[in-house]
Short mmCIF file of C-alpha atoms in Angstrom, two decimals:
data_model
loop_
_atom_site.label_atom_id
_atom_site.label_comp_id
_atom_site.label_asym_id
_atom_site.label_seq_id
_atom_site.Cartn_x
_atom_site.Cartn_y
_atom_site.Cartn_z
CA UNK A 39 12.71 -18.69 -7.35
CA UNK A 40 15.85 -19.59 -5.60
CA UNK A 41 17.23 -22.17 -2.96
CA UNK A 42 18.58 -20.84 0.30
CA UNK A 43 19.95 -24.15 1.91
CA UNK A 44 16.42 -26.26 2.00
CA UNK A 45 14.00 -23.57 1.82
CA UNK A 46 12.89 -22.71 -1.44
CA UNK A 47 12.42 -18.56 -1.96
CA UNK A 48 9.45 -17.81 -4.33
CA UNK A 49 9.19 -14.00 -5.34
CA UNK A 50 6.03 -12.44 -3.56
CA UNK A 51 4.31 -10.06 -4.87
CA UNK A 52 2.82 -7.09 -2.62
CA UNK A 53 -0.83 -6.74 -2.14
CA UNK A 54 -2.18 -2.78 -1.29
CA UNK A 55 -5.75 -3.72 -0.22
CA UNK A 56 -7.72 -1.30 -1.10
CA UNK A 57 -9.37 0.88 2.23
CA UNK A 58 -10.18 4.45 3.25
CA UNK A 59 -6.91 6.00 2.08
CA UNK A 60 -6.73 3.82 -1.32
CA UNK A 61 -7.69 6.23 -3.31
CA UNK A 62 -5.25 9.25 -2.69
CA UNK A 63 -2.19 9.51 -5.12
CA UNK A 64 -0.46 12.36 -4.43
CA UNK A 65 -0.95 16.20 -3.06
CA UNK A 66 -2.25 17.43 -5.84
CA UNK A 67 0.19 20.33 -5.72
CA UNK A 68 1.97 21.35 -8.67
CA UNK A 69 6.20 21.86 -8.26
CA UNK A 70 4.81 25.81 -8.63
CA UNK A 71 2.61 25.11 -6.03
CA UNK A 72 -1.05 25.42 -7.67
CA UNK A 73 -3.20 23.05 -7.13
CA UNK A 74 -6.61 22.26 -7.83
CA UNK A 75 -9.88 21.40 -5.99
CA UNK A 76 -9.72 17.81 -6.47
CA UNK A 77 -6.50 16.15 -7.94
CA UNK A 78 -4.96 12.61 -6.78
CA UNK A 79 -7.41 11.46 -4.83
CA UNK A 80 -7.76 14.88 -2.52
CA UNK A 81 -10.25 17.25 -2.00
CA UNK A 82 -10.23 20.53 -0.53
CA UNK A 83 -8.16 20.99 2.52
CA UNK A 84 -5.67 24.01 0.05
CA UNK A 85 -4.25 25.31 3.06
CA UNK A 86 -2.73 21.92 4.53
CA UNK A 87 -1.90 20.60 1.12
CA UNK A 88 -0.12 23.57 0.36
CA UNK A 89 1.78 23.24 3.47
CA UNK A 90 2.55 19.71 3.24
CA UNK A 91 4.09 20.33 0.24
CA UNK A 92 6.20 22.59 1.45
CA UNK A 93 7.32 19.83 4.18
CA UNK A 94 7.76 17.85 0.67
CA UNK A 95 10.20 20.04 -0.31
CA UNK A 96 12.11 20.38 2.76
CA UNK A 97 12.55 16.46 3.27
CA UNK A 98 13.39 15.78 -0.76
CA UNK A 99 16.40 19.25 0.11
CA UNK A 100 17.58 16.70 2.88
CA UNK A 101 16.97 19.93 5.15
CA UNK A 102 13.98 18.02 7.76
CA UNK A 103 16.90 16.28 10.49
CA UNK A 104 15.61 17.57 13.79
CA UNK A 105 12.10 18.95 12.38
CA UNK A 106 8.62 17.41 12.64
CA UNK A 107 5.36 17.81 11.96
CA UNK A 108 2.08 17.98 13.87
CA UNK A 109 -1.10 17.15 11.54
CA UNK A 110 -4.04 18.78 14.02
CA UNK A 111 -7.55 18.90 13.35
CA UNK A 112 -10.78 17.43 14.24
CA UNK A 113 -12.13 13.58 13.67
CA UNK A 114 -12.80 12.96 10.01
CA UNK A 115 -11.16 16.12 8.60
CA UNK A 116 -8.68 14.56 6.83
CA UNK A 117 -5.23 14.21 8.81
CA UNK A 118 -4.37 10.82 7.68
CA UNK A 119 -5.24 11.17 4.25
CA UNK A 120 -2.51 14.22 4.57
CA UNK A 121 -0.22 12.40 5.94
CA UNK A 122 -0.55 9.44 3.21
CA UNK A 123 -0.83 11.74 0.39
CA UNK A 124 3.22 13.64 1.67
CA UNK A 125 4.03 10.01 1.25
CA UNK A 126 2.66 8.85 -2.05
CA UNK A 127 5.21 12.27 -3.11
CA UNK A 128 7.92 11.13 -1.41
CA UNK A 129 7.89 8.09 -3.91
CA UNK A 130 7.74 4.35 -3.49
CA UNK A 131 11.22 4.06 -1.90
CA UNK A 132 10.51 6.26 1.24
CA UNK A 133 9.43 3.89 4.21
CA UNK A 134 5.80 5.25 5.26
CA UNK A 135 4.58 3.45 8.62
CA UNK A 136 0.96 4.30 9.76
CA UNK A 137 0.49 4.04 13.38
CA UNK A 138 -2.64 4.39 15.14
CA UNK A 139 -2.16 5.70 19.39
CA UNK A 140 -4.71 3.55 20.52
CA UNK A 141 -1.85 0.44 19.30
CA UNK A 142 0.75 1.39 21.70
CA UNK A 143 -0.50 -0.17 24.83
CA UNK A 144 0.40 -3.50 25.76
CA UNK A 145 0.90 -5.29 29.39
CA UNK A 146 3.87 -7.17 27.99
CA UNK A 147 5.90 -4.49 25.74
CA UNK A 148 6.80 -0.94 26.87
CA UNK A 149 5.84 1.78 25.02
CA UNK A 150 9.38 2.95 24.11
CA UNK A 151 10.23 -0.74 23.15
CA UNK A 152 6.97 -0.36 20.49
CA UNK A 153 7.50 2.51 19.05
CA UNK A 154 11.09 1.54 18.05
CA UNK A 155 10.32 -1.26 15.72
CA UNK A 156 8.56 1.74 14.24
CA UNK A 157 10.71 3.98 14.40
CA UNK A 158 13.30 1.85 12.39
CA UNK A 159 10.36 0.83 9.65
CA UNK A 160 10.88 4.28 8.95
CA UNK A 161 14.48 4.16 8.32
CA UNK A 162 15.47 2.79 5.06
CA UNK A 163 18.78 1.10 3.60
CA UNK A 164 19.78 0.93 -0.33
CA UNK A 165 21.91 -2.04 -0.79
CA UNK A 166 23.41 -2.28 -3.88
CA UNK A 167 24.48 -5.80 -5.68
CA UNK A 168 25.61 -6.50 -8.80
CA UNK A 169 24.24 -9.97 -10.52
CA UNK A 170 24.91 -11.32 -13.76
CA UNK A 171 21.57 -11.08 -15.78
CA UNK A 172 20.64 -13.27 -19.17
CA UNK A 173 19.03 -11.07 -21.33
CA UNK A 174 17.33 -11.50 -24.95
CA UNK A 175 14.67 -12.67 -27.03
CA UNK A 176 13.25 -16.14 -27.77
CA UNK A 177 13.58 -17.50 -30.64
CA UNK A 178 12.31 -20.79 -29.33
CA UNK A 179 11.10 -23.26 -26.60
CA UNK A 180 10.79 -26.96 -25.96
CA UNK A 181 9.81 -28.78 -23.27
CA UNK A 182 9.88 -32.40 -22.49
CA UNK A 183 7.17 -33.55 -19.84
CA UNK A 184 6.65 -37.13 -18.51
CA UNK A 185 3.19 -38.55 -19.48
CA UNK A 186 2.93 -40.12 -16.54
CA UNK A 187 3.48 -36.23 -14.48
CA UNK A 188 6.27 -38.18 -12.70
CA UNK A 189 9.94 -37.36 -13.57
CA UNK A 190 12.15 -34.41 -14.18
CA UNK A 191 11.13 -32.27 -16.85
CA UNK A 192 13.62 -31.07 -19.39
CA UNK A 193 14.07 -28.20 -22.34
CA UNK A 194 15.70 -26.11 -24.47
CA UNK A 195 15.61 -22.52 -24.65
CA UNK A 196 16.89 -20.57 -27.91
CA UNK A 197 17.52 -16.75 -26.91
CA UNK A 198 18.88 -14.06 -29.24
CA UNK A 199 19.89 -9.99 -29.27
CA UNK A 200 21.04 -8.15 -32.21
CA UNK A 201 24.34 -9.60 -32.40
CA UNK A 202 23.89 -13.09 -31.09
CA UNK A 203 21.98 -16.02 -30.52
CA UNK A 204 22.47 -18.91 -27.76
CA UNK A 205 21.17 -22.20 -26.73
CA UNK A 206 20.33 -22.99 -23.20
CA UNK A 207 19.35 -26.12 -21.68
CA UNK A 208 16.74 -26.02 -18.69
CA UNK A 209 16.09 -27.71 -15.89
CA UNK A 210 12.94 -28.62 -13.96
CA UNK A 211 12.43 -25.40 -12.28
CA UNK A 212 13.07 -23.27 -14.88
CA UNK A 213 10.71 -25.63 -17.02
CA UNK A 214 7.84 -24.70 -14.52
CA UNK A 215 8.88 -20.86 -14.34
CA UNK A 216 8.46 -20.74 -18.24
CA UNK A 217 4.57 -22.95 -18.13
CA UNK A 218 3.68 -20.36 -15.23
CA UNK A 219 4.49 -17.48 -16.84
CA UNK A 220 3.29 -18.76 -20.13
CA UNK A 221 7.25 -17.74 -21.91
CA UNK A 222 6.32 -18.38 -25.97
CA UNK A 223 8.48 -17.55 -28.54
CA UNK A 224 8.92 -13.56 -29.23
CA UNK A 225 8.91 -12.66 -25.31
CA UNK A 226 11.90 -10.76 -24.29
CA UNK A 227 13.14 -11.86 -20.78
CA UNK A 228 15.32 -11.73 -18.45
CA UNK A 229 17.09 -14.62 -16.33
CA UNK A 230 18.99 -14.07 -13.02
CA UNK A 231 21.97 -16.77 -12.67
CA UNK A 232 22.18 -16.36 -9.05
CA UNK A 233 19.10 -17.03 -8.02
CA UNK A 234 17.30 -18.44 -11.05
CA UNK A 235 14.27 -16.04 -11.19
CA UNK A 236 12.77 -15.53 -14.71
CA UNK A 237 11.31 -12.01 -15.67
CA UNK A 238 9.24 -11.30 -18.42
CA UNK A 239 10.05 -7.71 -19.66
CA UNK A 240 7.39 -7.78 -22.65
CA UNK A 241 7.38 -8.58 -26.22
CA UNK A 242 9.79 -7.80 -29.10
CA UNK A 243 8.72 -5.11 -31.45
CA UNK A 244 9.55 -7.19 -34.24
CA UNK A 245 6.39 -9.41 -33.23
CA UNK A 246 3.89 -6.91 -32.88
CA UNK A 247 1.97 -7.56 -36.17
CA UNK A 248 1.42 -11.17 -35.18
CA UNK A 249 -1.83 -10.27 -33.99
CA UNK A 250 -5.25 -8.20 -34.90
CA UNK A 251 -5.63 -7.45 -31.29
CA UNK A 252 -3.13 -7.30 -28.05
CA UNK A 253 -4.47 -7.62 -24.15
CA UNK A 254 -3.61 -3.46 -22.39
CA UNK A 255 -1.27 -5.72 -20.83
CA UNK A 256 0.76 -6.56 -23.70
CA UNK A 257 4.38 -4.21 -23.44
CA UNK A 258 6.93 -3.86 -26.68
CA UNK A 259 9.94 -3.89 -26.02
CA UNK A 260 13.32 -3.40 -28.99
CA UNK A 261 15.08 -6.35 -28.63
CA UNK A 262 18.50 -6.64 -26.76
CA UNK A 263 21.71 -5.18 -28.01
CA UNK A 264 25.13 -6.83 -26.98
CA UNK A 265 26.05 -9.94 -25.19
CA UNK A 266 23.38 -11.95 -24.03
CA UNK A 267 24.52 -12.40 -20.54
CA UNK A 268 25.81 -9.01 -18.85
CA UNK A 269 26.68 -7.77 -15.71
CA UNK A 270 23.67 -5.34 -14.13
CA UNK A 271 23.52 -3.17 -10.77
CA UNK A 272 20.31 -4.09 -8.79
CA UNK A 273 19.15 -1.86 -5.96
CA UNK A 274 17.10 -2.90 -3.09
CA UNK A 275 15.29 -0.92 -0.73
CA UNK A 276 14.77 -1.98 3.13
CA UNK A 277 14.14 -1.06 6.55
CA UNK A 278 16.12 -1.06 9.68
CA UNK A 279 13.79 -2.87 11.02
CA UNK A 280 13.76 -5.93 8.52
CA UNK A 281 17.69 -6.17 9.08
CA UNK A 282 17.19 -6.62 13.01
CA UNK A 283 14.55 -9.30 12.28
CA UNK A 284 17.09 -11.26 10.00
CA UNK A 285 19.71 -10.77 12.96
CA UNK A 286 17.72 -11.38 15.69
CA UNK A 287 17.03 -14.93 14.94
CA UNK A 288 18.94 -17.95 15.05
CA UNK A 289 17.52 -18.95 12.12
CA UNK A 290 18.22 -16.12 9.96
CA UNK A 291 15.72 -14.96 7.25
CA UNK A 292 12.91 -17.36 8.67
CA UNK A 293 11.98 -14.89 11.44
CA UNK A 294 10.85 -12.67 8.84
CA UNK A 295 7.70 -15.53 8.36
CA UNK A 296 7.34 -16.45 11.73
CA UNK A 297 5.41 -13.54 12.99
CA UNK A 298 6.56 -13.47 16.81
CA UNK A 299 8.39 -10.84 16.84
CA UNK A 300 6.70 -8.94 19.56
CA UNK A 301 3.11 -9.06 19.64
CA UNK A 302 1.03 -5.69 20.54
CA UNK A 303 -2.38 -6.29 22.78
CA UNK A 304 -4.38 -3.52 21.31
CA UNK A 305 -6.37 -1.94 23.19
CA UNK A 306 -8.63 1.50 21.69
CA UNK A 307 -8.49 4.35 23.75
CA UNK A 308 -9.23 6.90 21.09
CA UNK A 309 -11.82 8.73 22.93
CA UNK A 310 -9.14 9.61 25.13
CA UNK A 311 -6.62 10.58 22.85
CA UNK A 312 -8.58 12.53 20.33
CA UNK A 313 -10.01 15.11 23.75
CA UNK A 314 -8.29 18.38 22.54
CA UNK A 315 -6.49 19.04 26.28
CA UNK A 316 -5.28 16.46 28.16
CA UNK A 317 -2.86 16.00 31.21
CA UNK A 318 0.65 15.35 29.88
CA UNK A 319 1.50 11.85 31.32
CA UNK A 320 4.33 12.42 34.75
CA UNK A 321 2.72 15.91 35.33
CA UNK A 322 0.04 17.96 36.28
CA UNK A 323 0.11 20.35 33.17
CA UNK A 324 -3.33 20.38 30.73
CA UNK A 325 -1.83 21.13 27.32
CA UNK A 326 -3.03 20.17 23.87
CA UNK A 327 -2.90 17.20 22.21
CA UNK A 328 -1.48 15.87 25.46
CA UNK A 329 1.97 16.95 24.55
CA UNK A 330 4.40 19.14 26.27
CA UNK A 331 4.51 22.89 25.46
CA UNK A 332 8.56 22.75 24.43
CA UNK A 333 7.54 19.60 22.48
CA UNK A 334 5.05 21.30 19.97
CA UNK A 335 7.00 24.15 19.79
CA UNK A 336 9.74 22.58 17.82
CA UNK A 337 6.94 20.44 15.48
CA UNK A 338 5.57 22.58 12.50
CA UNK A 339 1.86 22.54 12.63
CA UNK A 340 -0.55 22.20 9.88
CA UNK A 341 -3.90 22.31 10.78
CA UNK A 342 -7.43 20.79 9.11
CA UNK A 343 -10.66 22.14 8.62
CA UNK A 344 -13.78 20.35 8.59
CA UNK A 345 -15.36 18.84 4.99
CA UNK A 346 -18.26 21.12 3.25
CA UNK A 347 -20.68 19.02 2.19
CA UNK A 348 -19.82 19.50 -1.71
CA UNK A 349 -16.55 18.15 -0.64
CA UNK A 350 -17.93 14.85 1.12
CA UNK A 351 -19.48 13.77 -1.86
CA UNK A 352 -16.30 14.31 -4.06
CA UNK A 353 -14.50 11.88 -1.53
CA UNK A 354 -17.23 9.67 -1.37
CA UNK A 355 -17.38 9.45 -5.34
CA UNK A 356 -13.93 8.64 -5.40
CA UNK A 357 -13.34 6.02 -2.83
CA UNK A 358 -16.71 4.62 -5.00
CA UNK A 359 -14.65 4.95 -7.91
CA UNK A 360 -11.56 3.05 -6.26
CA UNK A 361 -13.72 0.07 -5.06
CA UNK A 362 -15.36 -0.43 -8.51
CA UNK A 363 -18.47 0.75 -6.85
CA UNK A 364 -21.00 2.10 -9.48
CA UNK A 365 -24.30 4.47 -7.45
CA UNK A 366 -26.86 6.61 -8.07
CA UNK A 367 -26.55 10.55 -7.79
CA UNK A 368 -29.62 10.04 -4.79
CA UNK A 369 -27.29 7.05 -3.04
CA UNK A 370 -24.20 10.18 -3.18
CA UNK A 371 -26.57 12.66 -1.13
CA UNK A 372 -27.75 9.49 1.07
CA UNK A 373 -24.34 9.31 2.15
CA UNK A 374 -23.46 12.84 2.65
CA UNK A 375 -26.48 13.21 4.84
CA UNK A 376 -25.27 10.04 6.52
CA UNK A 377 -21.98 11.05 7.04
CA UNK A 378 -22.86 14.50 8.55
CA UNK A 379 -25.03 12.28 11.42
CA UNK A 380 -21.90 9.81 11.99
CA UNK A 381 -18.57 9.81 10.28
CA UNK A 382 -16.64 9.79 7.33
CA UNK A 383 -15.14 5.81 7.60
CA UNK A 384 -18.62 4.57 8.15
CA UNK A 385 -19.76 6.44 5.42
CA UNK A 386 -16.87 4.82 3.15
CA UNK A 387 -17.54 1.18 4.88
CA UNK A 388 -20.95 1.57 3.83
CA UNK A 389 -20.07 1.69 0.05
CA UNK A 390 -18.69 -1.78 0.57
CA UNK A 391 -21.48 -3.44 2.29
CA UNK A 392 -24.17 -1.64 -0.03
CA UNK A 393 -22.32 -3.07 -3.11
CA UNK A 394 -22.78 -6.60 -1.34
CA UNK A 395 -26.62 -5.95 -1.52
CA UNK A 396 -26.75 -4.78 -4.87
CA UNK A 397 -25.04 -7.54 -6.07
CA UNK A 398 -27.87 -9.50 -4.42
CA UNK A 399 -30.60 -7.50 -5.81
CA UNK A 400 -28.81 -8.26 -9.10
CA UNK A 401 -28.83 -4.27 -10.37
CA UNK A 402 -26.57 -2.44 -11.92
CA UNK A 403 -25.94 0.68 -9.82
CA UNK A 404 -26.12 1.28 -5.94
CA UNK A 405 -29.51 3.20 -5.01
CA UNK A 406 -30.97 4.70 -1.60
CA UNK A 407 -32.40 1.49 -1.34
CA UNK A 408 -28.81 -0.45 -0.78
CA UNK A 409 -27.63 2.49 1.27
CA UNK A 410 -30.74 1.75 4.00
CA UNK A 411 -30.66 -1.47 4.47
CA UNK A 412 -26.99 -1.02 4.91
CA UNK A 413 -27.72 1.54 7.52
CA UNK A 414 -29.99 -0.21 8.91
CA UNK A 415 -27.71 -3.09 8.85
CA UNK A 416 -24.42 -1.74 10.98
CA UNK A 417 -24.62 0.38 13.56
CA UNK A 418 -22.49 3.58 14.33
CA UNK A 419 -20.75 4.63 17.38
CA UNK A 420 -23.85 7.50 18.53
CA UNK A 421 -26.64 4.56 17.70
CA UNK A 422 -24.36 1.64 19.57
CA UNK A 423 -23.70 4.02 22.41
CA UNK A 424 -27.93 4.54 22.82
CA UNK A 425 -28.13 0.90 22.22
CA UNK A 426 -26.10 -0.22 24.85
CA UNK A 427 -27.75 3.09 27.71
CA UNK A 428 -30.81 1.32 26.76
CA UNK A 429 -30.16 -2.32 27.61
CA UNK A 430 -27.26 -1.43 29.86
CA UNK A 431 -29.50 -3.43 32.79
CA UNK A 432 -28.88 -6.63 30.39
CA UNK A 433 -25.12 -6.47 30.65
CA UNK A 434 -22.67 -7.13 32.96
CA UNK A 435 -21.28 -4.56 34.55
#
């Protein structure tokens, strides 16, 4: 928590809902490159993970300036998951930005001035800062609250490492950092004098026989060595494109809540864009995937092949897996069958909304039963499309 002028800063911490991609970690390709049949999250597809980790290799050499790559294949093979998984190897502090074609179309924003903001997401900056850090273990807390919940609240803080020991006196925001994050004698933690944010890094070693039995979140940590209050390098990661937000603005680091920083009318178009020819837009050449011949010579192309059906059900069981979704071997086949008649996201979406009537039904694992009345529940694309031939003389044209 920190003050910048009259706005206080509280840390936020990042949310990865979990959707049809949640469940891939990784490649799956060993640095020798075997891999097996299923590993972090993937499933078959050797060919394309094999050559995506090639493309791993060649970006983490610093060798990919002026190459690209063209992920081609039909609907539901698995280009995005390909895509997410060379991220996930890349690491944490690689910028990965997902963008679907049917976003960039919008009657107020060019394309060119949409795909920049994207463009620059993908671009990241280490900053480097050095802040002076309070670091050690506590020996003991007191806090004084009002009775009446009215008044500034005061305390003491006692912290120690090997070689010394220190008294603090706290304030009324550090008084409510330490009830939040429940700070008890024996935590080791860590203070930042610049902007006042507490960290708890775990609890001493010295305390771990103080109880029969620990949460899996519990963490020992040795306590501190040296002066209490030493001088650390902090790194931190960002974009291009936050940096033009902050400077865009007159009011600095608020545009980065404010949300209007060019707004995108989507409109879906994918029928168009997933046709395997198409006329390249300011000519009259038929190429594929709509791009220019020079164009795709100069991407490197890996290509997908369509799911077996052994395959399907190993995705399906581990998306299941990633929701927390418990189902029957009979509810797996269900949705294979399911998914060979529409798609693989409505198969996935259909784990969700069958766990919703299971919950309902008050049992304990997802059957067939769930999975039909789910079915029968949301439509598809193919039965919407008959839907709407059907009725079309109820609609306005």
């Amino acid at each position: 928590m920190a003050l910048v002028g009259d706005v206080e800063l509280r840390s936020v911490v990042r949310v990865e809902r979990v959707g049809a991609h949640s469940h891939i970690h990784g490649l799956g390709v060993a640095s020798n490159f075997d891999l097996e049949d299923v590993a972090d999250g993937m499933v078959g597809q050797i060919r394309a993970r094999k050559a995506a980790a090639v493309v791993v290799k060649i970006v983490q050499t610093g060798n990919i300036a002026g190459r690209g790559v063209l992920i081609h294949g039909q609907p539901g093979t698995g280009k995005t998951a390909i895509a997410m998984g060379i991220a996930k190897a890349l690491g944490q502090d690689t910028p990965f930005v997902s963008v679907s074609a049917s976003e960039i179309f919008s009657v107020e924003m060019s394309k060119s001035e949409a795909l920049t903001p994207a463009f620059r997401k993908a671009i990241g900056v280490r900053i480097k800062e050095e802040t002076e850090v309070l670091e050690g273990e506590v020996v003991s807390i007191e806090m004084d609250r009002p009775a009446s919940g009215v008044g500034p609240k005061v305390g003491k803080l006692s912290l120690k490492t090997t070689d010394m020991e220190t008294i603090y006196d706290l304030g009324s925001k550090m008084v409510d950092q330490c009830i939040k994050l429940r700070i008890c004698a024996g935590d080791v933690i860590q203070i930042d004098k610049g902007s006042g944010r507490l960290t708890r890094v775990g609890r001493s070693a010295i305390r771990s026989h103080d109880y029969d039995a620990m949460g899996p979140q519990t963490k020992f940590v040795p306590c501190p060595k040296g002066e209490i209050q030493t001088t650390r390098e902090v790194v931190h990661t960002v974009c291009l494109h936050e940096i033009d937000v902050i400077n865009s603005r007159s009011q600095g680091f608020l545009a980065l809540f404010s949300g209007d920083t060019g707004e995108i009318k989507v409109k879906f178009v994918n029928r168009s864009i997933r046709r395997e020819r198409g006329v390249v837009r300011g000519t009259d050449v038929t190429a594929n995937c709509c791009l220019p011949s020079d164009l795709v010579d100069r991407l490197i192309g890996i290509a997908t092949k369509p799911y077996t059906s052994d395959e399907i059900g190993k995705i399906l069981s581990l998306s299941a897996d990633e929701e927390g979704v418990r189902m029957e071997a009979g509810a797996i086949t269900l949705l294979k069958m399911m998914v060979a008649e529409t798609s693989m996201r409505y198969g996935m979406q259909m784990i969700a909304a069958s766990n919703v009537l299971r919950e309902r039904r008050k049992k304990q694992m997802v059957t067939k039963d769930e999975i039909s009345a789910a079915y029968k529940m949301f439509y598809d694309t193919k039965r919407s499309e008959i839907y709407l031939t059907k009725n079309s003389d109820k609609f306005l044209t």
